[in-house]
mmCIF file of C-alpha atoms in Angstrom:
data_model
loop_
_atom_site.group_PDB
_atom_site.id
_atom_site.type_symbol
_atom_site.label_atom_id
_atom_site.label_comp_id
_atom_site.label_asym_id
_atom_site.label_seq_id
_atom_site.Cartn_x
_atom_site.Cartn_y
_atom_site.Cartn_z
ATOM 1 C CA UNK B 17 -19.589 -12.611 32.483
ATOM 2 C CA UNK B 18 -15.827 -13.190 33.007
ATOM 3 C CA UNK B 19 -13.406 -10.314 33.442
ATOM 4 C CA UNK B 20 -12.997 -7.662 32.153
ATOM 5 C CA UNK B 21 -16.047 -5.834 33.487
ATOM 6 C CA UNK B 22 -18.194 -4.959 30.470
ATOM 7 C CA UNK B 23 -20.839 -2.279 30.167
ATOM 8 C CA UNK B 24 -23.197 -1.592 27.294
ATOM 9 C CA UNK B 25 -24.763 1.829 26.747
ATOM 10 C CA UNK B 26 -27.463 0.548 24.457
ATOM 11 C CA UNK B 27 -28.616 -2.715 22.947
ATOM 12 C CA UNK B 28 -27.532 -3.086 19.337
ATOM 13 C CA UNK B 29 -26.667 -6.019 17.087
ATOM 14 C CA UNK B 30 -23.196 -4.560 16.571
ATOM 15 C CA UNK B 31 -22.686 -4.626 20.349
ATOM 16 C CA UNK B 32 -23.408 -8.351 20.433
ATOM 17 C CA UNK B 33 -20.898 -8.950 17.632
ATOM 18 C CA UNK B 34 -18.238 -7.112 19.623
ATOM 19 C CA UNK B 35 -19.191 -9.053 22.746
ATOM 20 C CA UNK B 36 -18.639 -12.334 20.882
ATOM 21 C CA UNK B 37 -15.168 -11.281 19.792
ATOM 22 C CA UNK B 38 -14.302 -10.172 23.337
ATOM 23 C CA UNK B 39 -15.480 -13.435 24.816
ATOM 24 C CA UNK B 40 -13.488 -15.407 22.237
ATOM 25 C CA UNK B 41 -10.345 -13.467 23.143
ATOM 26 C CA UNK B 42 -10.988 -13.821 26.898
ATOM 27 C CA UNK B 43 -11.702 -17.535 26.600
ATOM 28 C CA UNK B 44 -8.605 -18.106 24.494
ATOM 29 C CA UNK B 45 -6.496 -16.179 27.009
ATOM 30 C CA UNK B 46 -7.645 -18.485 29.827
ATOM 31 C CA UNK B 47 -6.951 -21.593 27.707
ATOM 32 C CA UNK B 48 -3.445 -20.476 26.758
ATOM 33 C CA UNK B 49 -2.233 -18.951 30.006
ATOM 34 C CA UNK B 50 -4.416 -20.646 32.638
ATOM 35 C CA UNK B 51 -5.081 -17.357 34.377
ATOM 36 C CA UNK B 52 -7.920 -14.806 34.359
ATOM 37 C CA UNK B 53 -7.929 -12.069 31.809
ATOM 38 C CA UNK B 54 -6.574 -8.767 33.215
ATOM 39 C CA UNK B 55 -9.345 -6.764 34.841
ATOM 40 C CA UNK B 56 -10.116 -3.697 32.790
ATOM 41 C CA UNK B 57 -13.534 -2.051 32.380
ATOM 42 C CA UNK B 58 -14.564 -1.788 28.726
ATOM 43 C CA UNK B 59 -17.607 -0.734 26.785
ATOM 44 C CA UNK B 60 -18.976 -2.753 23.898
ATOM 45 C CA UNK B 61 -17.593 -0.864 20.932
ATOM 46 C CA UNK B 62 -14.915 -1.235 18.281
ATOM 47 C CA UNK B 63 -12.142 0.368 20.308
ATOM 48 C CA UNK B 64 -12.793 -1.691 23.437
ATOM 49 C CA UNK B 65 -12.885 -4.897 21.395
ATOM 50 C CA UNK B 66 -9.515 -3.979 19.938
ATOM 51 C CA UNK B 67 -8.129 -3.378 23.440
ATOM 52 C CA UNK B 68 -9.159 -6.833 24.601
ATOM 53 C CA UNK B 69 -7.861 -8.662 21.540
ATOM 54 C CA UNK B 70 -4.544 -6.815 21.463
ATOM 55 C CA UNK B 71 -3.953 -7.652 25.126
ATOM 56 C CA UNK B 72 -4.234 -11.326 24.207
ATOM 57 C CA UNK B 73 -1.944 -10.966 21.180
ATOM 58 C CA UNK B 74 0.638 -8.985 23.150
ATOM 59 C CA UNK B 75 0.767 -11.732 25.766
ATOM 60 C CA UNK B 76 1.222 -14.383 23.035
ATOM 61 C CA UNK B 77 4.170 -12.334 21.756
ATOM 62 C CA UNK B 78 5.683 -11.656 25.189
ATOM 63 C CA UNK B 79 5.533 -15.293 26.266
ATOM 64 C CA UNK B 80 6.570 -16.549 22.808
ATOM 65 C CA UNK B 81 3.687 -18.954 23.023
ATOM 66 C CA UNK B 82 4.051 -21.346 20.020
ATOM 67 C CA UNK B 83 0.530 -20.759 18.794
ATOM 68 C CA UNK B 84 1.442 -22.101 15.319
ATOM 69 C CA UNK B 85 1.750 -25.629 16.724
ATOM 70 C CA UNK B 86 -2.001 -25.806 17.374
ATOM 71 C CA UNK B 87 -4.007 -25.525 14.173
ATOM 72 C CA UNK B 88 -7.338 -24.591 15.751
ATOM 73 C CA UNK B 89 -5.940 -21.891 18.026
ATOM 74 C CA UNK B 90 -3.650 -20.591 15.271
ATOM 75 C CA UNK B 91 -6.672 -20.144 13.013
ATOM 76 C CA UNK B 92 -8.581 -18.430 15.807
ATOM 77 C CA UNK B 93 -5.756 -15.978 16.501
ATOM 78 C CA UNK B 94 -5.397 -15.256 12.785
ATOM 79 C CA UNK B 95 -9.114 -14.537 12.564
ATOM 80 C CA UNK B 96 -8.880 -12.155 15.506
ATOM 81 C CA UNK B 97 -5.996 -10.333 13.835
ATOM 82 C CA UNK B 98 -7.958 -10.082 10.616
ATOM 83 C CA UNK B 99 -10.959 -8.647 12.460
ATOM 84 C CA UNK B 100 -8.738 -5.954 13.998
ATOM 85 C CA UNK B 101 -7.191 -5.136 10.631
ATOM 86 C CA UNK B 102 -10.663 -4.378 9.279
ATOM 87 C CA UNK B 103 -11.310 -1.800 12.027
ATOM 88 C CA UNK B 104 -10.192 1.811 11.868
ATOM 89 C CA UNK B 105 -7.808 1.806 14.824
ATOM 90 C CA UNK B 106 -5.896 4.943 13.911
ATOM 91 C CA UNK B 107 -8.173 7.366 15.785
ATOM 92 C CA UNK B 108 -7.252 6.395 19.336
ATOM 93 C CA UNK B 109 -4.603 3.643 19.521
ATOM 94 C CA UNK B 110 -3.265 4.783 22.920
ATOM 95 C CA UNK B 111 -4.930 2.046 24.940
ATOM 96 C CA UNK B 112 -4.084 -0.751 22.522
ATOM 97 C CA UNK B 113 -1.506 -3.293 23.686
ATOM 98 C CA UNK B 114 -0.371 -3.522 20.032
ATOM 99 C CA UNK B 115 -0.761 -0.656 17.600
ATOM 100 C CA UNK B 116 -1.967 -1.280 14.011
ATOM 101 C CA UNK B 117 1.578 -1.499 12.643
ATOM 102 C CA UNK B 118 2.598 -3.982 15.331
ATOM 103 C CA UNK B 119 -0.457 -6.069 14.460
ATOM 104 C CA UNK B 120 0.836 -6.437 10.907
ATOM 105 C CA UNK B 121 4.278 -7.336 12.260
ATOM 106 C CA UNK B 122 2.706 -9.839 14.652
ATOM 107 C CA UNK B 123 1.029 -11.648 11.744
ATOM 108 C CA UNK B 124 4.407 -11.897 9.987
ATOM 109 C CA UNK B 125 5.878 -13.265 13.223
ATOM 110 C CA UNK B 126 3.195 -15.956 13.456
ATOM 111 C CA UNK B 127 3.656 -16.936 9.800
ATOM 112 C CA UNK B 128 7.411 -17.169 10.295
ATOM 113 C CA UNK B 129 6.842 -19.404 13.320
ATOM 114 C CA UNK B 130 4.604 -21.665 11.245
ATOM 115 C CA UNK B 131 7.276 -21.955 8.537
ATOM 116 C CA UNK B 132 10.003 -22.780 11.045
ATOM 117 C CA UNK B 133 7.768 -25.440 12.602
ATOM 118 C CA UNK B 134 7.122 -26.968 9.163
ATOM 119 C CA UNK B 135 10.633 -26.902 7.691
ATOM 120 C CA UNK B 136 13.052 -26.554 10.643
ATOM 121 C CA UNK B 137 11.184 -28.021 13.635
ATOM 122 C CA UNK B 138 14.339 -28.372 15.741
ATOM 123 C CA UNK B 139 15.407 -24.740 15.306
ATOM 124 C CA UNK B 140 14.241 -22.549 18.179
ATOM 125 C CA UNK B 141 17.146 -20.106 18.128
ATOM 126 C CA UNK B 142 15.224 -17.732 15.860
ATOM 127 C CA UNK B 143 12.805 -16.991 18.711
ATOM 128 C CA UNK B 144 15.618 -15.749 20.935
ATOM 129 C CA UNK B 145 17.061 -13.646 18.122
ATOM 130 C CA UNK B 146 13.731 -11.912 17.438
ATOM 131 C CA UNK B 147 13.755 -9.434 20.308
ATOM 132 C CA UNK B 148 11.435 -6.683 19.033
ATOM 133 C CA UNK B 149 8.186 -6.703 17.102
ATOM 134 C CA UNK B 150 9.313 -4.387 14.345
ATOM 135 C CA UNK B 151 10.408 -4.494 10.719
ATOM 136 C CA UNK B 152 14.135 -4.370 11.477
ATOM 137 C CA UNK B 153 14.147 -7.523 13.586
ATOM 138 C CA UNK B 154 11.620 -9.301 11.388
ATOM 139 C CA UNK B 155 13.601 -8.537 8.230
ATOM 140 C CA UNK B 156 16.682 -10.218 9.647
ATOM 141 C CA UNK B 157 14.665 -13.193 10.877
ATOM 142 C CA UNK B 158 12.970 -13.650 7.507
ATOM 143 C CA UNK B 159 16.339 -13.344 5.734
ATOM 144 C CA UNK B 160 17.794 -16.019 8.038
ATOM 145 C CA UNK B 161 14.870 -18.340 7.324
ATOM 146 C CA UNK B 162 15.200 -17.929 3.552
ATOM 147 C CA UNK B 163 18.967 -18.465 3.751
ATOM 148 C CA UNK B 164 18.313 -21.746 5.587
ATOM 149 C CA UNK B 165 15.868 -22.825 2.850
ATOM 150 C CA UNK B 166 18.524 -21.935 0.267
ATOM 151 C CA UNK B 167 21.056 -24.031 2.166
ATOM 152 C CA UNK B 168 18.981 -27.119 3.019
ATOM 153 C CA UNK B 169 16.181 -27.285 0.440
ATOM 154 C CA UNK B 170 16.535 -25.425 -2.864
ATOM 155 C CA UNK B 171 17.520 -22.018 -4.280
ATOM 156 C CA UNK B 172 15.338 -19.097 -3.248
ATOM 157 C CA UNK B 173 15.838 -15.359 -3.265
ATOM 158 C CA UNK B 174 17.131 -14.749 0.251
ATOM 159 C CA UNK B 175 18.086 -11.070 0.107
ATOM 160 C CA UNK B 176 15.567 -9.035 2.102
ATOM 161 C CA UNK B 177 16.445 -5.606 0.777
ATOM 162 C CA UNK B 178 13.130 -3.880 1.531
ATOM 163 C CA UNK B 179 12.352 -3.561 5.224
ATOM 164 C CA UNK B 180 8.630 -3.263 4.744
ATOM 165 C CA UNK B 181 6.084 -5.368 6.595
ATOM 166 C CA UNK B 182 3.985 -5.965 3.465
ATOM 167 C CA UNK B 183 7.061 -7.150 1.582
ATOM 168 C CA UNK B 184 7.987 -9.485 4.440
ATOM 169 C CA UNK B 185 4.479 -10.920 4.445
ATOM 170 C CA UNK B 186 4.731 -11.496 0.685
ATOM 171 C CA UNK B 187 8.087 -13.293 1.037
ATOM 172 C CA UNK B 188 6.445 -15.698 3.487
ATOM 173 C CA UNK B 189 3.392 -16.204 1.288
ATOM 174 C CA UNK B 190 5.047 -16.934 -2.067
ATOM 175 C CA UNK B 191 8.186 -19.031 -2.611
ATOM 176 C CA UNK B 192 10.583 -16.754 -4.464
ATOM 177 C CA UNK B 193 12.326 -19.615 -6.254
ATOM 178 C CA UNK B 194 15.357 -19.028 -8.454
ATOM 179 C CA UNK B 195 14.565 -20.894 -11.697
ATOM 180 C CA UNK B 196 17.536 -22.560 -13.363
ATOM 181 C CA UNK B 197 16.651 -22.870 -17.055
ATOM 182 C CA UNK B 198 18.874 -21.451 -19.772
ATOM 183 C CA UNK B 199 17.946 -18.003 -20.996
ATOM 184 C CA UNK B 200 16.540 -17.934 -24.515
ATOM 185 C CA UNK B 201 15.145 -14.390 -24.340
ATOM 186 C CA UNK B 202 17.480 -11.899 -26.012
ATOM 187 C CA UNK B 203 16.719 -9.373 -23.256
ATOM 188 C CA UNK B 204 18.313 -11.633 -20.636
ATOM 189 C CA UNK B 205 20.813 -13.894 -22.392
ATOM 190 C CA UNK B 206 24.477 -12.942 -22.363
ATOM 191 C CA UNK B 207 26.961 -13.318 -25.228
ATOM 192 C CA UNK B 208 26.701 -16.918 -26.459
ATOM 193 C CA UNK B 209 30.417 -16.894 -27.271
ATOM 194 C CA UNK B 210 31.030 -17.050 -23.533
ATOM 195 C CA UNK B 211 29.651 -20.599 -23.394
ATOM 196 C CA UNK B 212 31.733 -23.731 -23.837
ATOM 197 C CA UNK B 213 30.923 -26.230 -26.542
ATOM 198 C CA UNK B 214 28.664 -27.959 -27.262
ATOM 199 C CA UNK B 215 26.446 -25.604 -25.248
ATOM 200 C CA UNK B 216 27.376 -22.709 -27.516
ATOM 201 C CA UNK B 217 26.147 -24.630 -30.560
ATOM 202 C CA UNK B 218 22.912 -25.770 -28.897
ATOM 203 C CA UNK B 219 22.076 -22.351 -27.434
ATOM 204 C CA UNK B 220 22.812 -20.690 -30.769
ATOM 205 C CA UNK B 221 20.379 -23.032 -32.514
ATOM 206 C CA UNK B 222 17.759 -22.514 -29.798
ATOM 207 C CA UNK B 223 18.195 -18.734 -30.077
ATOM 208 C CA UNK B 224 18.074 -18.723 -33.900
ATOM 209 C CA UNK B 225 21.675 -17.558 -34.123
ATOM 210 C CA UNK B 226 23.623 -18.858 -37.151
ATOM 211 C CA UNK B 227 25.976 -21.775 -36.520
ATOM 212 C CA UNK B 228 28.901 -22.509 -38.826
ATOM 213 C CA UNK B 229 28.343 -25.531 -41.095
ATOM 214 C CA UNK B 230 24.777 -26.066 -39.844
ATOM 215 C CA UNK B 231 21.428 -24.939 -41.310
ATOM 216 C CA UNK B 232 18.665 -23.310 -39.268
ATOM 217 C CA UNK B 233 17.633 -26.290 -37.125
ATOM 218 C CA UNK B 234 14.799 -26.544 -34.626
ATOM 219 C CA UNK B 235 15.984 -28.609 -31.673
ATOM 220 C CA UNK B 236 12.533 -29.545 -30.392
ATOM 221 C CA UNK B 237 12.029 -33.284 -30.723
ATOM 222 C CA UNK B 238 15.601 -34.059 -31.807
ATOM 223 C CA UNK B 239 16.418 -35.586 -28.409
ATOM 224 C CA UNK B 240 14.211 -38.636 -29.062
ATOM 225 C CA UNK B 241 15.623 -39.139 -32.549
ATOM 226 C CA UNK B 242 19.238 -38.906 -31.354
ATOM 227 C CA UNK B 243 18.562 -41.329 -28.493
ATOM 228 C CA UNK B 244 17.420 -43.932 -31.055
ATOM 229 C CA UNK B 245 20.331 -43.454 -33.468
ATOM 230 C CA UNK B 246 23.397 -45.794 -33.565
ATOM 231 C CA UNK B 247 25.799 -43.229 -32.138
ATOM 232 C CA UNK B 248 28.754 -43.438 -29.730
ATOM 233 C CA UNK B 249 27.507 -43.945 -26.180
ATOM 234 C CA UNK B 250 28.400 -40.524 -24.742
ATOM 235 C CA UNK B 251 26.611 -38.724 -27.581
ATOM 236 C CA UNK B 252 23.583 -41.032 -27.618
ATOM 237 C CA UNK B 253 23.116 -40.847 -23.843
ATOM 238 C CA UNK B 254 24.042 -37.244 -23.020
ATOM 239 C CA UNK B 255 23.280 -35.111 -26.075
ATOM 240 C CA UNK B 256 19.497 -35.738 -25.727
ATOM 241 C CA UNK B 257 19.722 -34.529 -22.115
ATOM 242 C CA UNK B 258 21.463 -31.342 -23.201
ATOM 243 C CA UNK B 259 18.866 -30.695 -25.910
ATOM 244 C CA UNK B 260 16.083 -31.077 -23.333
ATOM 245 C CA UNK B 261 17.869 -28.656 -21.033
ATOM 246 C CA UNK B 262 18.370 -26.056 -23.741
ATOM 247 C CA UNK B 263 14.788 -26.322 -25.048
ATOM 248 C CA UNK B 264 13.210 -26.412 -21.554
ATOM 249 C CA UNK B 265 11.685 -29.866 -22.081
ATOM 250 C CA UNK B 266 13.055 -31.793 -19.106
ATOM 251 C CA UNK B 267 9.722 -31.981 -17.242
ATOM 252 C CA UNK B 268 11.627 -30.484 -14.311
ATOM 253 C CA UNK B 269 10.268 -27.125 -13.098
ATOM 254 C CA UNK B 270 13.701 -25.852 -12.071
ATOM 255 C CA UNK B 271 15.159 -26.399 -15.535
ATOM 256 C CA UNK B 272 12.140 -25.639 -17.733
ATOM 257 C CA UNK B 273 11.812 -22.050 -16.519
ATOM 258 C CA UNK B 274 14.440 -19.324 -16.567
ATOM 259 C CA UNK B 275 15.064 -16.114 -14.679
ATOM 260 C CA UNK B 276 13.833 -14.225 -17.741
ATOM 261 C CA UNK B 277 10.558 -16.175 -17.701
ATOM 262 C CA UNK B 278 10.107 -15.234 -14.063
ATOM 263 C CA UNK B 279 10.963 -11.586 -14.600
ATOM 264 C CA UNK B 280 8.471 -11.429 -17.480
ATOM 265 C CA UNK B 281 5.770 -13.002 -15.297
ATOM 266 C CA UNK B 282 5.335 -16.101 -17.477
ATOM 267 C CA UNK B 283 4.646 -18.350 -14.499
ATOM 268 C CA UNK B 284 3.235 -17.900 -11.016
ATOM 269 C CA UNK B 285 5.287 -18.321 -7.879
ATOM 270 C CA UNK B 286 4.195 -21.297 -5.734
ATOM 271 C CA UNK B 287 2.806 -20.740 -2.260
ATOM 272 C CA UNK B 288 4.549 -21.780 0.927
ATOM 273 C CA UNK B 289 3.083 -25.070 2.085
ATOM 274 C CA UNK B 290 4.481 -28.465 3.028
ATOM 275 C CA UNK B 291 3.396 -30.126 -0.208
ATOM 276 C CA UNK B 292 4.973 -27.505 -2.474
ATOM 277 C CA UNK B 293 8.234 -27.482 -0.530
ATOM 278 C CA UNK B 294 8.499 -31.287 -0.616
ATOM 279 C CA UNK B 295 7.782 -31.310 -4.354
ATOM 280 C CA UNK B 296 10.309 -28.579 -5.152
ATOM 281 C CA UNK B 297 12.989 -30.251 -3.025
ATOM 282 C CA UNK B 298 12.493 -33.568 -4.806
ATOM 283 C CA UNK B 299 12.578 -31.904 -8.222
ATOM 284 C CA UNK B 300 15.698 -29.957 -7.215
ATOM 285 C CA UNK B 301 17.494 -33.245 -6.600
ATOM 286 C CA UNK B 302 16.418 -34.357 -10.085
ATOM 287 C CA UNK B 303 17.675 -31.095 -11.556
ATOM 288 C CA UNK B 304 21.093 -31.602 -10.007
ATOM 289 C CA UNK B 305 21.320 -35.085 -11.545
ATOM 290 C CA UNK B 306 20.505 -33.761 -15.027
ATOM 291 C CA UNK B 307 23.045 -30.970 -14.735
ATOM 292 C CA UNK B 308 25.685 -33.473 -13.621
ATOM 293 C CA UNK B 309 25.104 -35.345 -16.892
ATOM 294 C CA UNK B 310 25.388 -32.085 -18.808
ATOM 295 C CA UNK B 311 28.665 -31.146 -17.144
ATOM 296 C CA UNK B 312 30.134 -34.615 -17.721
ATOM 297 C CA UNK B 313 29.293 -34.408 -21.432
ATOM 298 C CA UNK B 314 30.825 -30.938 -21.786
ATOM 299 C CA UNK B 315 34.016 -32.195 -20.183
ATOM 300 C CA UNK B 316 34.036 -35.236 -22.483
ATOM 301 C CA UNK B 317 33.711 -33.059 -25.581
ATOM 302 C CA UNK B 318 36.538 -30.787 -24.437
ATOM 303 C CA UNK B 319 38.939 -33.682 -23.998
ATOM 304 C CA UNK B 320 39.108 -33.913 -27.819
ATOM 305 C CA UNK B 321 37.288 -30.750 -28.807
ATOM 306 C CA UNK B 322 37.658 -30.546 -32.614
ATOM 307 C CA UNK B 323 36.871 -34.215 -33.274
ATOM 308 C CA UNK B 324 34.094 -34.674 -30.712
ATOM 309 C CA UNK B 325 32.390 -31.364 -31.437
ATOM 310 C CA UNK B 326 32.266 -32.332 -35.099
ATOM 311 C CA UNK B 327 30.673 -35.648 -34.103
ATOM 312 C CA UNK B 328 28.075 -33.832 -31.963
ATOM 313 C CA UNK B 329 27.175 -31.418 -34.753
ATOM 314 C CA UNK B 330 26.954 -34.318 -37.216
ATOM 315 C CA UNK B 331 24.520 -36.121 -34.907
ATOM 316 C CA UNK B 332 22.364 -33.004 -34.697
ATOM 317 C CA UNK B 333 22.393 -32.635 -38.484
ATOM 318 C CA UNK B 334 21.539 -36.313 -39.095
ATOM 319 C CA UNK B 335 18.626 -36.099 -36.645
ATOM 320 C CA UNK B 336 17.458 -32.929 -38.383
ATOM 321 C CA UNK B 337 17.541 -34.715 -41.758
ATOM 322 C CA UNK B 338 15.253 -37.395 -40.323
ATOM 323 C CA UNK B 339 12.731 -34.738 -39.342
ATOM 324 C CA UNK B 340 12.852 -33.472 -42.911
ATOM 325 C CA UNK B 341 11.769 -36.949 -44.011
ATOM 326 C CA UNK B 342 8.555 -36.673 -41.997
ATOM 327 C CA UNK B 343 9.529 -37.679 -38.475
ATOM 328 C CA UNK B 344 7.082 -35.830 -36.192
ATOM 329 C CA UNK B 345 8.335 -33.745 -33.334
ATOM 330 C CA UNK B 346 6.667 -31.216 -31.070
ATOM 331 C CA UNK B 347 7.584 -27.652 -32.002
ATOM 332 C CA UNK B 348 7.299 -26.010 -28.588
ATOM 333 C CA UNK B 349 8.089 -26.749 -24.971
ATOM 334 C CA UNK B 350 5.509 -28.554 -22.874
ATOM 335 C CA UNK B 351 4.981 -27.791 -19.200
ATOM 336 C CA UNK B 352 3.641 -30.835 -17.419
ATOM 337 C CA UNK B 353 4.824 -29.823 -13.960
ATOM 338 C CA UNK B 354 2.538 -27.907 -11.576
ATOM 339 C CA UNK B 355 4.108 -24.449 -11.702
ATOM 340 C CA UNK B 356 1.205 -22.515 -13.100
ATOM 341 C CA UNK B 357 1.704 -20.343 -16.132
ATOM 342 C CA UNK B 358 0.731 -16.756 -15.442
ATOM 343 C CA UNK B 359 -1.931 -14.853 -17.356
ATOM 344 C CA UNK B 360 -0.640 -11.593 -15.920
ATOM 345 C CA UNK B 361 2.701 -10.857 -17.524
ATOM 346 C CA UNK B 362 5.092 -8.963 -15.311
ATOM 347 C CA UNK B 363 2.969 -9.123 -12.155
ATOM 348 C CA UNK B 364 4.590 -12.128 -10.504
ATOM 349 C CA UNK B 365 8.007 -10.702 -9.743
ATOM 350 C CA UNK B 366 8.137 -6.968 -10.040
ATOM 351 C CA UNK B 367 10.814 -6.758 -7.333
ATOM 352 C CA UNK B 368 13.093 -9.192 -9.166
ATOM 353 C CA UNK B 369 13.682 -7.261 -12.365
ATOM 354 C CA UNK B 370 16.823 -5.505 -11.107
ATOM 355 C CA UNK B 371 18.465 -8.705 -9.840
ATOM 356 C CA UNK B 372 21.245 -10.593 -11.534
ATOM 357 C CA UNK B 373 20.356 -14.057 -12.875
ATOM 358 C CA UNK B 374 20.765 -17.075 -10.659
ATOM 359 C CA UNK B 375 24.220 -18.487 -9.959
ATOM 360 C CA UNK B 376 23.093 -21.815 -11.347
ATOM 361 C CA UNK B 377 21.730 -20.410 -14.611
ATOM 362 C CA UNK B 378 24.896 -18.455 -15.229
ATOM 363 C CA UNK B 379 26.039 -21.525 -17.109
ATOM 364 C CA UNK B 380 29.393 -22.324 -18.614
ATOM 365 C CA UNK B 381 31.101 -19.074 -19.485
ATOM 366 C CA UNK B 382 28.982 -16.593 -17.549
ATOM 367 C CA UNK B 383 30.599 -14.125 -15.164
ATOM 368 C CA UNK B 384 29.279 -16.112 -12.216
ATOM 369 C CA UNK B 385 30.428 -16.561 -8.635
ATOM 370 C CA UNK B 386 29.368 -20.108 -7.737
ATOM 371 C CA UNK B 387 28.671 -20.671 -4.037
ATOM 372 C CA UNK B 388 29.132 -24.438 -4.052
ATOM 373 C CA UNK B 389 30.815 -27.066 -6.172
ATOM 374 C CA UNK B 390 27.449 -27.935 -7.643
ATOM 375 C CA UNK B 391 26.724 -24.694 -9.470
ATOM 376 C CA UNK B 392 27.769 -24.630 -13.108
ATOM 377 C CA UNK B 393 31.248 -23.173 -13.420
ATOM 378 C CA UNK B 394 32.321 -20.386 -15.720
ATOM 379 C CA UNK B 395 35.255 -20.492 -18.067
ATOM 380 C CA UNK B 396 38.113 -18.143 -17.457
#
C-alpha cells in the first residue's frame, strides 16, 4: 500500500470504505503533484480519512492548482469534499489540514475558479488577489466576479453585503439577475406622474388607474391591432413595442419580469452554467434594442407633446373599439422564455426585498442614478 502507513485495528466494512477514500485521495495527489503523499501513519477511521483528504485539498489550495480545468478530477475533488462534509469533524479537528469551515470556503473557491474559467478564461489576477481561505477574501473575490458579469454580460446583483460562506455559495449557484420589466404591482411601483408621456398613459392603463379622456382599457392584444392600422409610421411601429413592454409581452425574459415579480418569488432564478449565461446575454442584447425603440418614441412624442400624445391616445382608443367589435386578444401575459415560474412565492429572493429596484427599471421619471448611457434616464 502506498504512503501513508495505514493500520487497521479490526476488519469492518466501514474500514474498507475509508480505505477506498484514502486511496483515492493518495492516488489523486500523485497524479496532480507527481510526488509521493506525505508520510503519516493513520488508522482506518473517519478522522484519519479526513486527515488524508484535507492534506490533498490544502495542497490544491496552496499550489493554486487549476483543478476546475479538468472535469473528471474536479468532480472527484468535489466528491471528496462532500464526503468530508457528511462527517462529524468538530470533535477533533486539530490534525486536519483544513478545518470544517475552511472546507466550505474551499468549495466556494473551486466554484469561483470554475466560473472564471467559463466566463473570463483570460483573467488570472483573481487568483493572486485571493490570499486567504476565509470569508473576507472570498467575499471580495465573489463581488469582483459579479461586477465583471455586470460589466461584460448582463445586470446582476453584485453587492456582497453578507460575508457568510453559505451566502457566497448561493451567489455562485444561482444567477441573481436584475429583471428590467416595468412594475405593475402597487407595492413596488412609484408615482406614475413621475413618468414621461406616453409611458404615463400606458402604465396608468396597465395599472387600472384612470386616464383623462380614455375609458378603462385593457392593453393586452392592442399591439397587434395597432400594428395593422393605417397610422403614422412612428405610432404604428413604436407604440406596439411600448405596449408589449408595459404589459410584459415582449417574449424577452429581462423585460417580461420586474423587480417586484422577483421579490414576490414569482419566478425562479436561473443556475450558473454556460448555456444559461449565453442565453441571458443574447436576450439582454435584444432587450437593449427594444428599449432603444421605446426611448426614441418617447423623444418623438415630446417634440410635439400635445398633438402627438393626442394621436397616441386616439390610436389606443381606436384599437380598443376594434376589440369591442369582437377582435380577439389574449387577456394576460404569456411567458414563453425559459425562466421558470416559481410555485413557492417569496422563497426565491428573500435577501432582495430590502434592495432598491434596478437602475434600468427605474424608467423615465424615477429617482434613478444611471450608470451608463444605456439605462433609461429620469426626468428632472
